[in-house]
Coordinates of C-alpha atoms in Angstrom, one line a residue:
R1 CA 5.7 75.6 -12.3
K2 CA 7.6 72.5 -11.7
E3 CA 5.9 70.6 -8.9
E4 CA 8.1 70.1 -5.8
E5 CA 8.4 66.8 -4.2
L6 CA 6.7 66.9 -0.8
D7 CA 7.7 64.8 2.1
S8 CA 4.9 64.9 4.7
K9 CA 6.6 62.6 7.2
D10 CA 5.7 64.1 10.6
A11 CA 4.9 67.4 8.9
I12 CA 1.6 69.0 8.2
I13 CA 1.4 70.2 4.6
L14 CA -1.5 72.6 4.1
H15 CA -2.7 72.9 0.5
Q16 CA -4.7 76.1 -0.1
F17 CA -5.4 78.9 -2.6
S18 CA -2.7 81.5 -3.3
R19 CA -2.4 84.6 -1.2
P20 CA -4.5 87.5 -2.6
R21 CA -3.0 90.8 -3.4
N22 CA -4.6 92.9 -0.6
G23 CA -2.5 91.4 2.2
V24 CA -5.3 89.1 3.5
P25 CA -4.1 85.5 3.9
S26 CA -7.0 84.0 1.8
L27 CA -10.2 84.9 0.0
S28 CA -11.5 81.5 1.1
P29 CA -13.1 81.4 4.5
F30 CA -12.3 77.7 4.9
C31 CA -8.6 78.2 4.0
L32 CA -8.4 81.0 6.5
K33 CA -10.2 78.9 9.1
M34 CA -7.8 76.0 8.7
E35 CA -4.6 78.0 8.8
T36 CA -5.9 80.0 11.8
Y37 CA -6.8 76.7 13.6
L38 CA -3.3 75.4 13.1
R39 CA -1.9 78.6 14.6
M40 CA -4.4 78.5 17.5
A41 CA -3.4 74.9 18.2
D42 CA 0.3 75.9 17.8
L43 CA 0.9 73.1 15.2
P44 CA 3.9 73.7 12.9
Y45 CA 2.8 73.5 9.3
Q46 CA 4.0 74.2 5.8
N47 CA 1.9 76.0 3.2
Y48 CA 1.7 74.7 -0.4
F49 CA 0.0 76.9 -3.0
D50 CA -0.1 74.5 -5.9
G51 CA -3.8 75.0 -6.7
K52 CA -4.4 71.3 -6.7
L53 CA -7.7 70.2 -5.2
S54 CA -8.0 67.2 -2.9
P55 CA -9.3 63.8 -4.4
Q56 CA -12.7 64.9 -3.2
G57 CA -12.4 68.2 -5.0
K58 CA -11.9 70.2 -1.8
M59 CA -9.7 73.1 -0.8
P60 CA -8.1 73.3 1.7
W61 CA -6.7 69.9 2.4
I62 CA -3.6 68.5 4.3
E63 CA -1.0 65.8 4.0
Y64 CA 0.4 64.2 7.1
N65 CA 2.7 61.1 7.0
H66 CA 1.5 60.6 3.4
K67 CA -2.1 60.6 4.5
K68 CA -4.4 63.0 2.6
V69 CA -7.4 64.5 4.5
S70 CA -9.8 67.1 3.1
G71 CA -12.7 69.0 4.6
T72 CA -11.9 71.2 7.5
E73 CA -14.0 69.3 10.0
F74 CA -12.4 66.0 9.1
I75 CA -8.9 67.6 9.1
I76 CA -9.5 68.9 12.6
D77 CA -10.8 65.5 13.8
F78 CA -7.7 63.8 12.2
L79 CA -5.2 66.2 13.9
E80 CA -6.9 65.8 17.2
E81 CA -6.7 62.0 16.9
K82 CA -3.1 61.9 15.6
L83 CA -1.5 64.7 17.5
G84 CA -3.6 64.9 20.7
V85 CA -4.6 68.6 20.3
N86 CA -8.0 69.8 21.4
L87 CA -9.0 73.4 21.5
N88 CA -12.4 72.4 23.0
K89 CA -11.2 70.5 26.1
H90 CA -12.3 73.3 28.4
L91 CA -15.9 73.1 27.0
G92 CA -18.7 71.2 28.6
P93 CA -21.3 69.1 26.7
H94 CA -23.7 72.0 26.4
E95 CA -21.0 74.4 25.2
R96 CA -19.8 71.9 22.7
A97 CA -23.3 71.5 21.3
V98 CA -23.7 75.3 21.0
S99 CA -20.3 75.5 19.4
R100 CA -21.2 73.0 16.7
A101 CA -24.6 74.7 16.1
V102 CA -22.8 78.1 15.6
T103 CA -20.3 76.4 13.3
K104 CA -23.0 75.0 11.1
M105 CA -24.9 78.3 10.9
V106 CA -21.7 80.0 9.8
E107 CA -20.5 77.4 7.3
E108 CA -23.9 76.3 5.8
H109 CA -25.8 79.7 5.9
L110 CA -23.7 82.8 6.4
Y111 CA -21.0 81.5 4.1
W112 CA -23.3 81.6 1.1
T113 CA -24.4 85.2 1.6
L114 CA -20.8 86.3 1.9
A115 CA -19.9 84.3 -1.2
Y116 CA -22.7 86.1 -3.1
C117 CA -21.4 89.5 -2.0
Q118 CA -17.8 88.6 -2.9
W119 CA -18.2 86.7 -6.2
V120 CA -21.4 88.2 -7.6
E121 CA -22.2 91.7 -6.3
N122 CA -18.7 92.8 -5.6
L123 CA -16.9 90.8 -8.3
H124 CA -15.1 93.8 -9.8
E125 CA -13.3 94.5 -6.4
T126 CA -12.6 90.8 -5.9
Q127 CA -11.0 90.5 -9.3
K128 CA -8.4 93.1 -8.2
M129 CA -7.4 90.9 -5.2
V130 CA -7.0 87.7 -7.1
S131 CA -3.3 86.8 -7.4
L132 CA -2.4 85.6 -10.9
F133 CA 0.8 86.6 -12.8
G134 CA 2.0 86.4 -16.4
P135 CA 1.5 88.1 -19.7
F136 CA -2.2 87.2 -19.8
S137 CA -2.9 87.6 -16.0
D138 CA -5.7 90.2 -16.5
L139 CA -7.5 88.0 -18.9
L140 CA -7.0 84.9 -16.8
K141 CA -8.3 86.8 -13.7
W142 CA -11.4 87.9 -15.6
I143 CA -12.1 84.4 -16.8
F144 CA -11.5 82.8 -13.4
C145 CA -13.7 85.3 -11.5
H146 CA -16.6 85.0 -14.0
L147 CA -16.4 81.2 -13.9
T148 CA -16.4 81.4 -10.1
K149 CA -19.4 83.7 -10.3
G150 CA -21.3 81.2 -12.3
I151 CA -20.4 78.3 -10.0
V152 CA -21.4 80.3 -6.9
K153 CA -24.8 81.3 -8.4
R154 CA -25.5 77.7 -9.5
E155 CA -24.5 76.2 -6.1
M156 CA -26.5 78.8 -4.2
Y157 CA -29.5 77.9 -6.3
G158 CA -29.0 74.2 -5.5
H159 CA -28.6 75.1 -1.8
G160 CA -31.9 77.0 -1.9
I161 CA -30.6 80.3 -0.6
G162 CA -29.9 81.5 -4.1
R163 CA -33.6 81.3 -5.0
F164 CA -34.3 84.4 -2.9
S165 CA -33.9 88.0 -4.0
E166 CA -30.7 89.9 -3.2
E167 CA -32.5 91.9 -0.5
E168 CA -33.8 88.7 1.1
M169 CA -30.4 87.2 1.1
Y170 CA -28.9 90.2 2.8
T171 CA -31.6 90.1 5.4
L172 CA -30.6 86.5 6.2
M173 CA -26.9 87.6 6.3
E174 CA -27.7 90.4 8.7
K175 CA -29.7 88.0 11.0
D176 CA -26.7 85.6 11.1
M177 CA -24.2 88.4 11.9
R178 CA -26.5 89.9 14.6
T179 CA -26.8 86.4 16.1
L180 CA -23.0 86.2 16.3
A181 CA -22.7 89.6 17.8
G182 CA -25.3 88.8 20.4
L183 CA -23.6 85.5 21.2
L184 CA -20.2 87.1 21.5
G185 CA -21.4 90.1 23.6
D186 CA -18.5 91.5 25.5
K187 CA -16.7 88.2 25.8
K188 CA -13.1 87.7 24.5
Y189 CA -14.0 84.8 22.3
I190 CA -17.2 83.1 21.2
M191 CA -17.3 80.6 24.0
G192 CA -15.7 82.7 26.7
S193 CA -12.2 83.8 27.7
T194 CA -10.4 80.9 26.0
V195 CA -10.1 80.3 22.3
S196 CA -11.9 77.3 20.9
T197 CA -12.3 75.7 17.5
V198 CA -15.4 77.7 16.7
D199 CA -13.4 80.9 16.8
A200 CA -11.3 79.7 13.8
T201 CA -14.5 79.1 11.9
V202 CA -16.2 82.4 12.8
F203 CA -13.0 84.4 12.3
G204 CA -12.4 82.8 8.9
H205 CA -15.8 84.1 7.7
L206 CA -16.0 87.4 9.4
A207 CA -12.5 88.3 8.2
Q208 CA -13.9 88.4 4.7
A209 CA -16.4 91.0 5.7
M210 CA -13.7 93.0 7.6
W211 CA -11.0 93.0 4.9
T212 CA -12.1 91.7 1.5
L213 CA -15.5 93.4 0.9
P214 CA -14.8 97.1 0.8
G215 CA -17.9 99.3 0.7
T216 CA -20.4 96.4 0.9
R217 CA -23.2 95.9 3.4
P218 CA -21.3 93.2 5.4
E219 CA -18.4 95.6 5.9
R220 CA -20.6 98.5 6.9
L221 CA -22.4 96.3 9.4
I222 CA -19.4 94.8 11.0
K223 CA -17.5 98.1 11.2
G224 CA -20.5 100.0 12.3
E225 CA -23.3 98.7 14.4
L226 CA -21.7 95.3 15.2
I227 CA -18.5 96.8 16.4
N228 CA -17.9 94.0 18.9
L229 CA -17.4 91.6 15.9
A230 CA -14.9 93.9 14.4
M231 CA -12.9 94.1 17.6
Y232 CA -13.1 90.3 17.9
C233 CA -11.6 89.9 14.4
E234 CA -8.9 92.4 15.2
R235 CA -8.1 90.6 18.5
I236 CA -7.6 87.3 16.8
R237 CA -5.6 88.8 13.9
R238 CA -3.2 90.5 16.3
K239 CA -2.7 87.4 18.5
F240 CA -2.4 84.7 15.8
W241 CA -1.4 86.6 12.7
P242 CA 1.4 89.0 13.9
E243 CA 2.7 89.4 10.3
W244 CA -0.7 90.2 8.8
H245 CA -0.9 93.8 8.0
H246 CA -2.0 95.9 5.0
D247 CA -2.2 99.6 4.2
D248 CA -6.0 99.8 4.5
D249 CA -6.2 99.1 8.2
N250 CA -8.9 101.0 10.0
T251 CA -7.4 103.1 12.7
L252 CA -10.4 102.5 14.9
Y253 CA -8.7 99.4 16.2
E254 CA -5.3 100.9 16.7
S255 CA -3.9 103.3 19.3
E256 CA -2.2 106.4 18.0
E257 CA 1.0 105.3 19.8
S258 CA 1.0 101.9 18.1
S259 CA 0.0 102.9 14.6
E260 CA 3.6 103.5 13.5
A261 CA 5.0 100.5 15.2
S262 CA 2.4 98.3 13.5
K263 CA 4.0 99.1 10.2
T264 CA 6.8 96.8 11.1
Y265 CA 4.8 93.7 10.3
S266 CA 6.6 91.2 8.0
P267 CA 4.8 90.3 4.8
L268 CA 2.9 87.1 4.4
R269 CA 5.1 84.6 2.6
D270 CA 3.8 82.2 -0.1
F271 CA 5.8 79.2 0.8
S272 CA 7.0 78.9 4.4
F273 CA 7.3 76.8 7.5
Y274 CA 5.3 78.4 10.3
S275 CA 5.1 77.8 14.0
R276 CA 3.4 80.3 16.2
T277 CA 5.8 79.5 19.1
E278 CA 8.7 81.1 17.2
T279 CA 8.3 82.7 13.8
F280 CA 11.3 83.8 11.8
D281 CA 11.9 86.0 8.8
E282 CA 14.0 85.0 5.8
E283 CA 17.2 86.1 7.5
G284 CA 16.4 84.0 10.6
N285 CA 15.5 86.9 12.8
S286 CA 12.6 86.6 15.1
I287 CA 9.4 88.5 14.1
S288 CA 8.3 90.8 16.8
Q289 CA 4.6 91.4 17.6
T290 CA 3.0 94.8 17.7
P291 CA 1.7 96.6 20.7
D292 CA -1.7 95.3 21.7
T293 CA -3.2 98.2 23.7
D294 CA -5.7 100.8 22.6
Y295 CA -5.5 104.5 23.1
T296 CA -7.0 104.2 26.7
G297 CA -4.3 101.6 27.7
H298 CA -6.7 98.7 27.6
S299 CA -5.5 95.5 26.0
L300 CA -7.2 94.7 22.7
F301 CA -7.1 91.1 23.8
D302 CA -9.3 91.8 26.7
S303 CA -13.1 91.6 26.6
D304 CA -13.8 94.7 28.7
V305 CA -12.8 97.3 26.2
D306 CA -15.5 100.0 26.3
M307 CA -17.3 100.1 22.9
D308 CA -18.7 103.6 23.6
E309 CA -15.2 105.0 24.2
Y310 CA -14.2 103.7 20.7
R311 CA -17.2 105.3 19.0
D312 CA -16.6 108.7 20.8
H313 CA -12.9 108.5 20.0
E314 CA -13.6 107.9 16.3
Q315 CA -16.1 110.8 16.2
C316 CA -13.5 113.1 17.7
K317 CA -11.1 112.1 14.9

């Protein structure tokens, strides 16, 4: 494809991997983290799916006023300095310390166990989601996925976590997910009633377990015993990704009244200018958001939704 000339003057250009086929914005937790952060901070941005890595070999990365920045932590620091945004301004010193500790646990530990599940154990299903087109797309997807599998296994071994057995790795994954569930409790977001940067990180990773790992242990855990994490993911998806919808949605998180209305989501677009303040479709019409109440009338954005009511409701179904 002919590369388009980009002008990043006063515009955030977000480089990331192409959208997968299953309706999820990204198979990369870090790409999903970065794009979710931009939406949480209400910063207009433009996606660019050229597949080109940053000079440091990273994905995602951004361009702003012809400045290239890679690494999600450095990107966020850069945007805070240049644009004055700060999702953590309501946090005290102790809360900021906890937030950073959780971020590092998720990105440096939980990430690897989810990557193993996606690119090693569940590779066949992941291959179906990869978006590649052309006469040799199936062969290219097979090559890409198996190359990625080898890279993930090698990097996990270098990290150290890949030297354990599969069962031991899943034990570590379960401990991390239970820690997040305990930290979240019945709160709306990880650090309380207001969204903060750590929520973009946690959502970017847990969304993989929710929507890209069908039938695996992470999915069974998050949609079963750790139901508060599933509701947390759904809460963020509905609020910051109004156009994100796919046919495999679990009705556990939707009211019967809103299930049909939710089918009106607009598809994720590959190359678009996005601002959460006002999102438009290709014809220039404003995209409406779906109802955000459950079958009891509670708001899915609230933290006081009764978990037991959801379990009882699902059993009745």
